Amino acid sequence: MTDTQNDAKKLKSDLWKKLSESPFLMVGQADGSTHSEPLTAQLDEDQVDTLFFFIGRDNRVADGGALMLQFVSKGHDFFACLHGNARVDNDRAQIDKLWNKQVEAWFPGGKDDANLALLRVDIDNAELWETDLSIAGKVKMLFGGTIRSDEEGHHAKVNTTAESA
């Protein structure tokens, strides 16, 4: 797989597009002290390198700290491993901005639910992979052939997921 600046820019752009299509990630403590769990990310276009999650105050990641987040796109053609630092940030304006019917279903008390916490994860770095097999590569896979590196896709390690960086 290649690891160039152009690939990194494309992968960062694709990450946010794919997350908006399917915002589900496995989230757990970076030290591996607990199992990861599925959470639904709330995306804010105005917040670069930041993911938000509505969680219960008793959630295993509610204490914040270093987290690892794993993402697989709907088409299973994009993968990401994100590392970030989390903290509860119950900014009412941010809660209002991100609130939706899906979140409301989990918190019957609404935005004032006593168990509601908005977890903010600031992404420190990420590793991104995108498979982009050519037709020839897909045929080779079907029949057990060798896939050349130019047929595999793209890979990048990045310190920011900002599309313009």
Tab-separated table of C-alpha atoms in Angstrom:
chain	number	residue	atom	x	y	z
A	1	MET	CA	0.000	0.000	0.000
A	2	THR	CA	1.140	3.532	-0.631
A	3	ASP	CA	1.728	6.189	2.019
A	4	THR	CA	1.929	9.594	0.301
A	5	GLN	CA	0.621	13.061	1.165
A	6	ASN	CA	-2.018	12.851	-1.578
A	7	ASP	CA	-3.190	9.500	-0.250
A	8	ALA	CA	-3.363	10.933	3.269
A	9	LYS	CA	-5.493	13.896	2.127
A	10	LYS	CA	-7.862	11.596	0.240
A	11	LEU	CA	-8.092	9.192	3.159
A	12	LYS	CA	-8.884	11.992	5.611
A	13	SER	CA	-11.616	13.279	3.349
A	14	ASP	CA	-12.977	9.772	2.885
A	15	LEU	CA	-12.916	9.136	6.654
A	16	TRP	CA	-15.343	11.961	7.388
A	17	LYS	CA	-17.560	11.056	4.428
A	18	LYS	CA	-17.725	7.400	5.512
A	19	LEU	CA	-18.335	8.350	9.161
A	20	SER	CA	-21.252	10.551	8.139
A	21	GLU	CA	-22.773	7.592	6.246
A	22	SER	CA	-22.315	5.160	9.137
A	23	PRO	CA	-21.237	6.830	12.406
A	24	PHE	CA	-20.745	3.654	14.444
A	25	LEU	CA	-17.417	2.987	16.165
A	26	MET	CA	-16.062	0.538	18.690
A	27	VAL	CA	-14.743	2.621	21.594
A	28	GLY	CA	-12.597	1.511	24.512
A	29	GLN	CA	-9.829	2.503	26.874
A	30	ALA	CA	-6.494	2.829	25.073
A	31	ASP	CA	-4.786	0.718	27.733
A	32	GLY	CA	-7.060	-2.232	26.942
A	33	SER	CA	-8.348	-2.407	30.522
A	34	THR	CA	-11.930	-2.884	29.294
A	35	HIS	CA	-13.597	-4.265	26.204
A	36	SER	CA	-14.590	-1.786	23.536
A	37	GLU	CA	-18.259	-1.089	22.973
A	38	PRO	CA	-20.246	0.245	20.025
A	39	LEU	CA	-21.112	3.933	20.211
A	40	THR	CA	-22.712	6.295	17.713
A	41	ALA	CA	-20.610	9.339	16.876
A	42	GLN	CA	-22.180	12.739	16.539
A	43	LEU	CA	-20.281	14.778	13.964
A	44	ASP	CA	-19.876	18.529	14.080
A	45	GLU	CA	-18.429	20.011	10.880
A	46	ASP	CA	-17.158	22.977	12.895
A	47	GLN	CA	-15.004	20.775	15.147
A	48	VAL	CA	-11.868	19.444	13.442
A	49	ASP	CA	-10.405	16.215	14.870
A	50	THR	CA	-13.300	15.848	17.299
A	51	LEU	CA	-16.023	13.257	17.774
A	52	PHE	CA	-18.924	13.488	20.211
A	53	PHE	CA	-20.906	10.666	21.810
A	54	PHE	CA	-24.029	10.873	23.948
A	55	ILE	CA	-23.447	8.358	26.735
A	56	GLY	CA	-24.781	7.522	30.162
A	57	ARG	CA	-22.869	8.925	33.114
A	58	ASP	CA	-22.250	5.318	34.199
A	59	ASN	CA	-20.701	4.321	30.852
A	60	ARG	CA	-17.268	2.636	31.072
A	61	VAL	CA	-15.615	5.509	29.158
A	62	ALA	CA	-17.377	8.330	31.038
A	63	ASP	CA	-14.268	8.975	33.134
A	64	GLY	CA	-12.490	10.045	29.953
A	65	GLY	CA	-8.795	9.669	29.324
A	66	ALA	CA	-7.044	8.007	26.410
A	67	LEU	CA	-9.347	6.037	24.099
A	68	MET	CA	-8.951	3.862	21.005
A	69	LEU	CA	-11.743	4.009	18.445
A	70	GLN	CA	-12.158	1.476	15.641
A	71	PHE	CA	-14.197	2.187	12.518
A	72	VAL	CA	-15.252	-0.014	9.593
A	73	SER	CA	-17.318	1.546	6.804
A	74	LYS	CA	-20.651	0.157	5.621
A	75	GLY	CA	-19.024	-1.205	2.464
A	76	HIS	CA	-16.132	-2.759	4.396
A	77	ASP	CA	-13.767	-0.850	2.145
A	78	PHE	CA	-12.510	1.717	4.688
A	79	PHE	CA	-10.945	1.099	8.096
A	80	ALA	CA	-9.692	3.488	10.747
A	81	CYS	CA	-8.041	3.223	14.134
A	82	LEU	CA	-8.221	6.520	16.010
A	83	HIS	CA	-6.485	7.480	19.240
A	84	GLY	CA	-7.806	10.380	21.256
A	85	ASN	CA	-8.375	11.911	24.635
A	86	ALA	CA	-11.885	12.021	26.012
A	87	ARG	CA	-13.686	14.116	28.563
A	88	VAL	CA	-17.294	14.835	29.417
A	89	ASP	CA	-18.201	18.235	27.978
A	90	ASN	CA	-21.820	19.015	28.779
A	91	ASP	CA	-21.816	22.338	26.958
A	92	ARG	CA	-25.530	23.011	26.489
A	93	ALA	CA	-25.046	24.728	23.115
A	94	GLN	CA	-23.167	21.659	21.812
A	95	ILE	CA	-25.827	19.314	23.193
A	96	ASP	CA	-28.532	21.387	21.473
A	97	LYS	CA	-26.581	21.356	18.217
A	98	LEU	CA	-26.061	17.568	18.167
A	99	TRP	CA	-29.373	16.436	19.695
A	100	ASN	CA	-31.586	14.279	17.459
A	101	LYS	CA	-34.474	11.807	17.665
A	102	GLN	CA	-32.125	8.807	17.810
A	103	VAL	CA	-30.382	10.215	20.904
A	104	GLU	CA	-33.720	11.163	22.454
A	105	ALA	CA	-34.789	7.506	22.289
A	106	TRP	CA	-31.939	6.572	24.658
A	107	PHE	CA	-32.515	9.402	27.123
A	108	PRO	CA	-36.206	9.601	28.125
A	109	GLY	CA	-35.550	12.709	30.223
A	110	GLY	CA	-34.410	14.543	27.104
A	111	LYS	CA	-31.563	17.019	27.218
A	112	ASP	CA	-32.078	17.354	30.978
A	113	ASP	CA	-31.869	13.594	31.658
A	114	ALA	CA	-29.834	13.099	34.848
A	115	ASN	CA	-27.865	10.255	33.225
A	116	LEU	CA	-26.947	12.206	30.060
A	117	ALA	CA	-23.308	12.981	29.346
A	118	LEU	CA	-21.771	14.347	26.159
A	119	LEU	CA	-18.384	12.733	25.655
A	120	ARG	CA	-15.947	14.767	23.592
A	121	VAL	CA	-13.042	12.894	21.982
A	122	ASP	CA	-10.203	14.982	20.589
A	123	ILE	CA	-8.339	12.836	18.065
A	124	ASP	CA	-4.545	12.810	18.514
A	125	ASN	CA	-3.634	10.515	15.631
A	126	ALA	CA	-5.071	7.912	13.337
A	127	GLU	CA	-4.209	5.112	10.997
A	128	LEU	CA	-6.428	4.839	7.929
A	129	TRP	CA	-6.823	2.128	5.304
A	130	GLU	CA	-8.942	2.106	2.171
A	131	THR	CA	-9.253	-0.876	-0.111
A	132	ASP	CA	-9.620	0.035	-3.721
A	133	LEU	CA	-9.148	-3.146	-5.644
A	134	SER	CA	-9.149	-2.842	-9.390
A	135	ILE	CA	-11.295	-5.213	-11.455
A	136	ALA	CA	-8.171	-7.277	-12.135
A	137	GLY	CA	-7.371	-7.324	-8.432
A	138	LYS	CA	-10.888	-8.493	-7.538
A	139	VAL	CA	-10.674	-11.303	-10.078
A	140	LYS	CA	-7.286	-12.332	-8.678
A	141	MET	CA	-8.765	-12.396	-5.176
A	142	LEU	CA	-11.615	-14.617	-6.316
A	143	PHE	CA	-9.221	-17.157	-7.761
A	144	GLY	CA	-6.426	-16.917	-5.191
A	145	GLY	CA	-4.015	-14.882	-7.317
A	146	THR	CA	-1.350	-12.524	-6.010
A	147	ILE	CA	-2.439	-8.924	-5.569
A	148	ARG	CA	0.183	-6.333	-6.535
A	149	SER	CA	0.723	-3.360	-4.206
A	150	ASP	CA	-0.729	-0.973	-6.806
A	151	GLU	CA	-3.956	-3.011	-6.708
A	152	GLU	CA	-4.385	-3.037	-2.915
A	153	GLY	CA	-5.567	0.415	-1.954
A	154	HIS	CA	-4.251	3.185	0.285
A	155	HIS	CA	-2.855	3.531	3.784
A	156	ALA	CA	-1.729	6.489	5.910
A	157	LYS	CA	-0.702	7.315	9.457
A	158	VAL	CA	-1.817	10.867	10.280
A	159	ASN	CA	-1.509	13.263	13.205
A	160	THR	CA	-4.655	15.119	12.215
A	161	THR	CA	-7.819	14.035	10.459
A	162	ALA	CA	-8.433	17.567	9.188
A	163	GLU	CA	-9.054	17.302	5.457
A	164	SER	CA	-7.000	20.378	4.579
A	165	ALA	CA	-3.915	19.370	6.572
